[in-house]
mmCIF file of C-alpha atoms and ligand atoms in Angstrom:
data_model
loop_
_atom_site.group_PDB
_atom_site.id
_atom_site.type_symbol
_atom_site.label_atom_id
_atom_site.label_comp_id
_atom_site.label_asym_id
_atom_site.label_seq_id
_atom_site.Cartn_x
_atom_site.Cartn_y
_atom_site.Cartn_z
ATOM 1 C CA MET A 183 5.363 -44.900 159.396
ATOM 2 C CA ILE A 184 4.358 -48.109 161.218
ATOM 3 C CA ARG A 185 6.449 -51.232 160.889
ATOM 4 C CA PHE A 186 6.129 -54.681 162.397
ATOM 5 C CA ASP A 187 9.332 -56.658 162.301
ATOM 6 C CA LYS A 188 8.907 -60.385 163.083
ATOM 7 C CA VAL A 189 6.279 -59.628 165.695
ATOM 8 C CA SER A 190 4.792 -62.335 167.873
ATOM 9 C CA PHE A 191 2.276 -61.652 170.581
ATOM 10 C CA SER A 192 0.566 -63.845 173.164
ATOM 11 C CA TYR A 193 -1.958 -63.216 175.908
ATOM 12 C CA ASN A 194 -0.767 -65.519 178.679
ATOM 13 C CA SER A 195 -0.294 -68.789 176.817
ATOM 14 C CA LYS A 196 -2.646 -67.902 173.951
ATOM 15 C CA LYS A 197 -0.760 -66.945 170.812
ATOM 16 C CA ILE A 198 -2.456 -64.187 168.785
ATOM 17 C CA LEU A 199 0.269 -63.243 166.279
ATOM 18 C CA ASP A 200 3.151 -65.392 165.137
ATOM 19 C CA ASN A 201 6.203 -63.807 163.538
ATOM 20 C CA VAL A 202 4.391 -61.227 161.390
ATOM 21 C CA ASP A 203 5.790 -58.397 159.269
ATOM 22 C CA LEU A 204 3.777 -55.352 158.238
ATOM 23 C CA TYR A 205 4.596 -52.005 156.732
ATOM 24 C CA ILE A 206 2.174 -49.094 156.675
ATOM 25 C CA ASN A 207 2.943 -45.958 154.727
ATOM 26 C CA ASN A 208 2.165 -42.457 155.915
ATOM 27 C CA ASP A 209 -0.529 -41.902 153.270
ATOM 28 C CA GLU A 210 -2.072 -45.346 153.444
ATOM 29 C CA PHE A 211 -5.740 -46.336 153.661
ATOM 30 C CA LEU A 212 -5.769 -49.858 155.004
ATOM 31 C CA PHE A 213 -8.487 -52.291 156.013
ATOM 32 C CA VAL A 214 -7.701 -54.963 158.578
ATOM 33 C CA VAL A 215 -10.194 -57.801 158.292
ATOM 34 C CA GLY A 216 -10.628 -61.094 160.122
ATOM 35 C CA GLU A 217 -13.052 -63.083 162.212
ATOM 36 C CA SER A 218 -14.184 -61.936 165.613
ATOM 37 C CA GLY A 219 -11.600 -62.756 168.274
ATOM 38 C CA ILE A 220 -8.812 -63.307 165.753
ATOM 39 C CA GLY A 221 -6.623 -60.387 166.889
ATOM 40 C CA LYS A 222 -7.539 -57.148 165.043
ATOM 41 C CA THR A 223 -7.841 -55.032 168.172
ATOM 42 C CA THR A 224 -4.670 -56.619 169.509
ATOM 43 C CA LEU A 225 -2.858 -55.634 166.309
ATOM 44 C CA PHE A 226 -4.025 -52.041 166.883
ATOM 45 C CA LYS A 227 -2.947 -52.074 170.526
ATOM 46 C CA LEU A 228 0.517 -53.070 169.376
ATOM 47 C CA MET A 229 0.501 -50.095 166.970
ATOM 48 C CA TYR A 230 -0.096 -47.561 169.723
ATOM 49 C CA PHE A 231 2.055 -49.418 172.236
ATOM 50 C CA GLU A 232 -0.788 -50.373 174.540
ATOM 51 C CA GLU A 233 0.698 -53.853 174.228
ATOM 52 C CA ILE A 234 4.351 -54.697 173.619
ATOM 53 C CA PRO A 235 5.333 -57.685 171.425
ATOM 54 C CA THR A 236 6.287 -60.950 173.101
ATOM 55 C CA SER A 237 9.075 -61.038 170.522
ATOM 56 C CA GLY A 238 9.977 -58.917 167.507
ATOM 57 C CA THR A 239 9.632 -55.136 167.246
ATOM 58 C CA VAL A 240 6.960 -52.566 166.428
ATOM 59 C CA PHE A 241 8.174 -49.228 165.110
ATOM 60 C CA PHE A 242 6.192 -46.006 164.893
ATOM 61 C CA GLU A 243 8.407 -43.500 163.105
ATOM 62 C CA ASN A 244 11.411 -43.212 165.426
ATOM 63 C CA PHE A 245 9.787 -45.011 168.348
ATOM 64 C CA SER A 246 10.615 -48.661 168.853
ATOM 65 C CA SER A 247 8.859 -51.115 171.149
ATOM 66 C CA ASP A 248 12.303 -52.479 172.037
ATOM 67 C CA ASN A 249 13.407 -49.431 173.917
ATOM 68 C CA ILE A 250 10.548 -46.945 174.340
ATOM 69 C CA ASP A 251 10.465 -45.208 177.676
ATOM 70 C CA VAL A 252 7.065 -45.117 179.437
ATOM 71 C CA GLN A 253 7.396 -41.358 179.613
ATOM 72 C CA GLU A 254 7.608 -41.184 175.822
ATOM 73 C CA ILE A 255 4.371 -43.069 175.220
ATOM 74 C CA PRO A 256 2.090 -40.015 175.648
ATOM 75 C CA TYR A 257 4.098 -38.235 172.924
ATOM 76 C CA LEU A 258 3.670 -41.194 170.602
ATOM 77 C CA ARG A 259 -0.066 -41.317 171.347
ATOM 78 C CA ARG A 260 -0.501 -37.655 170.385
ATOM 79 C CA ARG A 261 0.465 -38.594 166.863
ATOM 80 C CA ILE A 262 -2.085 -41.401 166.622
ATOM 81 C CA GLY A 263 -5.842 -40.815 166.715
ATOM 82 C CA VAL A 264 -7.684 -43.859 167.995
ATOM 83 C CA VAL A 265 -11.375 -44.528 167.416
ATOM 84 C CA PHE A 266 -12.100 -47.265 169.943
ATOM 85 C CA GLN A 267 -14.342 -50.227 169.231
ATOM 86 C CA ASP A 268 -16.656 -49.195 172.077
ATOM 87 C CA PHE A 269 -16.295 -45.402 171.390
ATOM 88 C CA LYS A 270 -15.232 -44.659 174.994
ATOM 89 C CA LEU A 271 -17.358 -41.501 175.097
ATOM 90 C CA MET A 272 -18.051 -39.825 178.406
ATOM 91 C CA GLN A 273 -21.789 -39.960 178.922
ATOM 92 C CA ASP A 274 -21.952 -36.995 181.287
ATOM 93 C CA ARG A 275 -20.140 -34.647 178.905
ATOM 94 C CA ASP A 276 -21.543 -33.059 175.771
ATOM 95 C CA THR A 277 -20.169 -33.384 172.242
ATOM 96 C CA PHE A 278 -17.861 -30.370 172.577
ATOM 97 C CA ASP A 279 -16.340 -31.653 175.813
ATOM 98 C CA ASN A 280 -15.901 -35.152 174.436
ATOM 99 C CA ILE A 281 -14.078 -33.883 171.359
ATOM 100 C CA SER A 282 -11.910 -31.477 173.364
ATOM 101 C CA LEU A 283 -10.620 -34.099 175.793
ATOM 102 C CA PRO A 284 -7.247 -34.835 174.096
ATOM 103 C CA LEU A 285 -6.558 -31.097 173.880
ATOM 104 C CA GLU A 286 -7.298 -30.579 177.559
ATOM 105 C CA ILE A 287 -4.907 -33.383 178.415
ATOM 106 C CA ILE A 288 -2.059 -31.698 176.543
ATOM 107 C CA GLY A 289 -3.000 -28.324 178.032
ATOM 108 C CA ASP A 290 -4.014 -26.303 174.966
ATOM 109 C CA LYS A 291 -5.380 -22.808 175.622
ATOM 110 C CA LYS A 292 -9.137 -22.259 175.652
ATOM 111 C CA ASP A 293 -9.195 -20.322 172.375
ATOM 112 C CA THR A 294 -7.090 -22.923 170.600
ATOM 113 C CA ILE A 295 -9.334 -25.686 171.928
ATOM 114 C CA LYS A 296 -12.429 -23.901 170.676
ATOM 115 C CA LYS A 297 -10.986 -23.439 167.217
ATOM 116 C CA LYS A 298 -9.763 -27.020 166.906
ATOM 117 C CA VAL A 299 -13.027 -28.503 168.224
ATOM 118 C CA PHE A 300 -15.137 -26.430 165.810
ATOM 119 C CA ASP A 301 -12.888 -27.460 162.962
ATOM 120 C CA ALA A 302 -13.102 -31.188 163.820
ATOM 121 C CA ALA A 303 -16.856 -31.012 164.482
ATOM 122 C CA SER A 304 -17.450 -29.323 161.151
ATOM 123 C CA ARG A 305 -15.445 -31.997 159.343
ATOM 124 C CA VAL A 306 -17.629 -34.745 160.776
ATOM 125 C CA GLY A 307 -20.869 -32.751 160.445
ATOM 126 C CA LEU A 308 -21.632 -32.263 164.129
ATOM 127 C CA LEU A 309 -21.593 -28.474 164.483
ATOM 128 C CA ASP A 310 -25.278 -28.417 165.396
ATOM 129 C CA LYS A 311 -24.876 -31.140 168.054
ATOM 130 C CA LEU A 312 -22.095 -29.660 170.160
ATOM 131 C CA ASN A 313 -24.285 -29.225 173.236
ATOM 132 C CA LYS A 314 -25.855 -32.661 173.146
ATOM 133 C CA LYS A 315 -24.781 -35.546 175.330
ATOM 134 C CA PRO A 316 -24.096 -38.969 173.779
ATOM 135 C CA PHE A 317 -27.302 -40.353 175.289
ATOM 136 C CA ASP A 318 -29.356 -38.013 173.073
ATOM 137 C CA LEU A 319 -27.515 -38.892 169.866
ATOM 138 C CA SER A 320 -27.784 -41.733 167.377
ATOM 139 C CA GLY A 321 -25.144 -44.456 167.027
ATOM 140 C CA GLY A 322 -23.826 -42.844 163.834
ATOM 141 C CA GLU A 323 -23.558 -39.463 165.553
ATOM 142 C CA GLN A 324 -21.730 -40.991 168.507
ATOM 143 C CA GLN A 325 -19.331 -42.631 166.076
ATOM 144 C CA ARG A 326 -18.737 -39.182 164.534
ATOM 145 C CA ILE A 327 -17.864 -37.761 167.972
ATOM 146 C CA ALA A 328 -15.337 -40.560 168.403
ATOM 147 C CA ILE A 329 -13.844 -39.735 164.985
ATOM 148 C CA ALA A 330 -13.788 -35.990 165.699
ATOM 149 C CA ARG A 331 -11.981 -36.658 168.975
ATOM 150 C CA ALA A 332 -9.469 -38.830 167.127
ATOM 151 C CA ILE A 333 -8.684 -36.147 164.513
ATOM 152 C CA VAL A 334 -8.964 -33.028 166.677
ATOM 153 C CA ASN A 335 -5.235 -32.748 167.272
ATOM 154 C CA LYS A 336 -4.284 -33.499 163.669
ATOM 155 C CA PRO A 337 -2.671 -36.910 164.126
ATOM 156 C CA GLU A 338 -0.522 -38.521 161.442
ATOM 157 C CA VAL A 339 -2.618 -41.671 161.510
ATOM 158 C CA VAL A 340 -6.165 -42.529 162.517
ATOM 159 C CA ILE A 341 -6.789 -46.071 163.741
ATOM 160 C CA ALA A 342 -10.497 -46.918 163.711
ATOM 161 C CA ASP A 343 -11.543 -50.162 165.361
ATOM 162 C CA GLU A 344 -14.778 -51.485 163.866
ATOM 163 C CA PRO A 345 -16.156 -47.987 163.213
ATOM 164 C CA THR A 346 -19.276 -49.311 161.501
ATOM 165 C CA GLY A 347 -19.932 -52.156 163.939
ATOM 166 C CA ASN A 348 -23.429 -51.228 165.031
ATOM 167 C CA LEU A 349 -24.503 -48.989 162.169
ATOM 168 C CA ASP A 350 -26.862 -49.642 159.273
ATOM 169 C CA PRO A 351 -25.354 -49.952 155.774
ATOM 170 C CA ILE A 352 -26.093 -46.373 154.662
ATOM 171 C CA ILE A 353 -24.681 -44.742 157.790
ATOM 172 C CA SER A 354 -21.725 -47.145 157.639
ATOM 173 C CA MET A 355 -20.959 -45.968 154.119
ATOM 174 C CA ASP A 356 -21.128 -42.335 155.318
ATOM 175 C CA ILE A 357 -18.601 -43.106 158.052
ATOM 176 C CA LEU A 358 -16.298 -44.800 155.550
ATOM 177 C CA LYS A 359 -16.557 -41.807 153.203
ATOM 178 C CA LEU A 360 -15.661 -39.563 156.103
ATOM 179 C CA LEU A 361 -12.580 -41.653 156.914
ATOM 180 C CA ASN A 362 -11.680 -41.687 153.225
ATOM 181 C CA GLU A 363 -11.888 -37.889 153.154
ATOM 182 C CA ILE A 364 -9.626 -37.710 156.228
ATOM 183 C CA ASN A 365 -7.164 -39.905 154.331
ATOM 184 C CA ARG A 366 -7.341 -37.729 151.202
ATOM 185 C CA ARG A 367 -6.347 -34.765 153.317
ATOM 186 C CA GLY A 368 -3.092 -36.499 154.197
ATOM 187 C CA THR A 369 -3.680 -38.692 157.242
ATOM 188 C CA ALA A 370 -3.041 -42.432 157.165
ATOM 189 C CA VAL A 371 -6.207 -44.354 158.032
ATOM 190 C CA ILE A 372 -6.373 -47.934 159.312
ATOM 191 C CA ILE A 373 -9.773 -49.546 159.788
ATOM 192 C CA ALA A 374 -10.543 -52.890 161.422
ATOM 193 C CA THR A 375 -13.763 -54.525 160.391
ATOM 194 C CA HIS A 376 -15.431 -57.878 159.934
ATOM 195 C CA ASN A 377 -17.892 -56.282 157.516
ATOM 196 C CA PHE A 378 -16.464 -57.650 154.314
ATOM 197 C CA GLU A 379 -19.375 -56.350 152.219
ATOM 198 C CA LEU A 380 -18.375 -52.821 153.056
ATOM 199 C CA VAL A 381 -14.740 -53.443 152.220
ATOM 200 C CA ARG A 382 -15.822 -54.814 148.870
ATOM 201 C CA LYS A 383 -17.476 -51.492 148.045
ATOM 202 C CA LEU A 384 -14.183 -49.629 148.346
ATOM 203 C CA ARG A 385 -12.425 -52.213 146.283
ATOM 204 C CA ASP A 386 -9.304 -50.254 145.394
ATOM 205 C CA LYS A 387 -8.087 -50.229 149.012
ATOM 206 C CA ARG A 388 -5.367 -52.317 150.546
ATOM 207 C CA ILE A 389 -6.668 -55.140 152.733
ATOM 208 C CA VAL A 390 -4.776 -57.178 155.301
ATOM 209 C CA GLN A 391 -6.402 -60.248 156.796
ATOM 210 C CA VAL A 392 -5.564 -61.620 160.232
ATOM 211 C CA LYS A 393 -5.827 -65.393 160.108
ATOM 212 C CA ASP A 394 -4.194 -68.299 161.940
ATOM 213 C CA GLN A 395 -1.843 -65.883 163.777
ATOM 214 C CA LYS A 396 -0.523 -64.534 160.474
ATOM 215 C CA LEU A 397 -1.233 -61.503 158.240
ATOM 216 C CA TYR A 398 -2.183 -61.900 154.578
ATOM 217 C CA GLU A 399 -2.562 -59.256 151.892
ATOM 218 C CA VAL A 400 -5.981 -59.793 150.261
ATOM 219 C CA LYS A 401 -6.836 -58.911 146.693
ATOM 220 C CA ILE A 402 -10.459 -58.504 145.703
ATOM 221 C CA ARG A 403 -11.136 -59.860 142.264
ATOM 222 C CA THR A 404 -13.299 -57.553 140.190
HETATM 223 N N1 ATP B 33 -6.505 -58.388 177.763
HETATM 224 C C1 ATP B 33 -6.647 -59.637 177.306
HETATM 225 N N2 ATP B 33 -6.233 -60.713 178.018
HETATM 226 C C2 ATP B 33 -6.345 -61.968 177.558
HETATM 227 N N3 ATP B 33 -6.871 -62.272 176.360
HETATM 228 C C3 ATP B 33 -7.308 -61.266 175.585
HETATM 229 C C4 ATP B 33 -7.222 -59.906 176.016
HETATM 230 N N4 ATP B 33 -7.720 -59.104 175.028
HETATM 231 C C5 ATP B 33 -8.112 -59.943 174.054
HETATM 232 N N5 ATP B 33 -7.866 -61.224 174.369
HETATM 233 C C6 ATP B 33 -8.108 -62.408 173.509
HETATM 234 O O1 ATP B 33 -7.296 -62.286 172.371
HETATM 235 C C7 ATP B 33 -7.989 -62.688 171.206
HETATM 236 C C8 ATP B 33 -7.975 -61.589 170.169
HETATM 237 O O2 ATP B 33 -8.770 -60.504 170.637
HETATM 238 P P1 ATP B 33 -9.028 -59.196 169.793
HETATM 239 O O3 ATP B 33 -9.807 -58.289 170.664
HETATM 240 O O4 ATP B 33 -7.740 -58.705 169.266
HETATM 241 O O5 ATP B 33 -9.918 -59.769 168.602
HETATM 242 P P2 ATP B 33 -10.664 -58.970 167.438
HETATM 243 O O6 ATP B 33 -10.207 -59.552 166.143
HETATM 244 O O7 ATP B 33 -10.508 -57.519 167.643
HETATM 245 O O8 ATP B 33 -12.199 -59.392 167.678
HETATM 246 P P3 ATP B 33 -13.545 -58.560 167.388
HETATM 247 O O9 ATP B 33 -13.762 -58.580 165.904
HETATM 248 O O10 ATP B 33 -14.588 -59.336 168.113
HETATM 249 O O11 ATP B 33 -13.360 -57.193 167.926
HETATM 250 C C9 ATP B 33 -9.377 -63.093 171.661
HETATM 251 O O12 ATP B 33 -9.418 -64.485 171.787
HETATM 252 C C10 ATP B 33 -9.527 -62.424 173.005
HETATM 253 O O13 ATP B 33 -10.349 -63.163 173.835
HETATM 254 MG MG1 MG B 34 -11.788 -56.017 168.061
#
């Protein structure tokens, strides 16, 4: 589904990734770990073509970073649900309107939007919070809105950047279970985190570490 072929990436003169290969299957559950500032978010941005490699190629299904047309990028993005590191929720809109945003952008009909939003909200357990604004919700609930918005249009992959960053261990585990459930229903899930303790708890998952501009497969010894 996603393939990195000899990808290097630099911000100005600062090299973040050096000649890395990566293959992600369409049913994968993958953790991306690594120190703060090492390049996890950058790796994600390359996956949804927010950044283009300095050299090498990123593929998403039939899209290639070598020759993608700017006009095609919105079509690619529809197939990828992104949970941003800082949520990117709109503070002046309630839960329903935050979740519905991607559907409004593609111009779904009102009835369809309602159905899809209720479905996504029920999957993340937010049906009773649809009229609340982010300000009146907890961090865990806001994270759930961000996840609901990412899955509302049934993407093939969900990319979640540090989804447990500011949450306590119990709520973090709930969020991971939710993402695991999304994966079990047939969506690839990729999670960036520096919370290694949490990764340890789901020890049968694939882990890729970003380190020294390279990617390493990590095995947890049990
Ligand atoms: N737009 C940008 N322009 C220049 N440098 C950037 C830009 N975005 C990120 N960087 C730098 O690239 C490096 C990697 O950043 P990135 O956000 O990918 O790290 P990260 O692993 O996601 O960190 P964290 O765990 O703190 O989220 C950092 O040194 C950062 O300062
Ligand atoms: Mg990051």
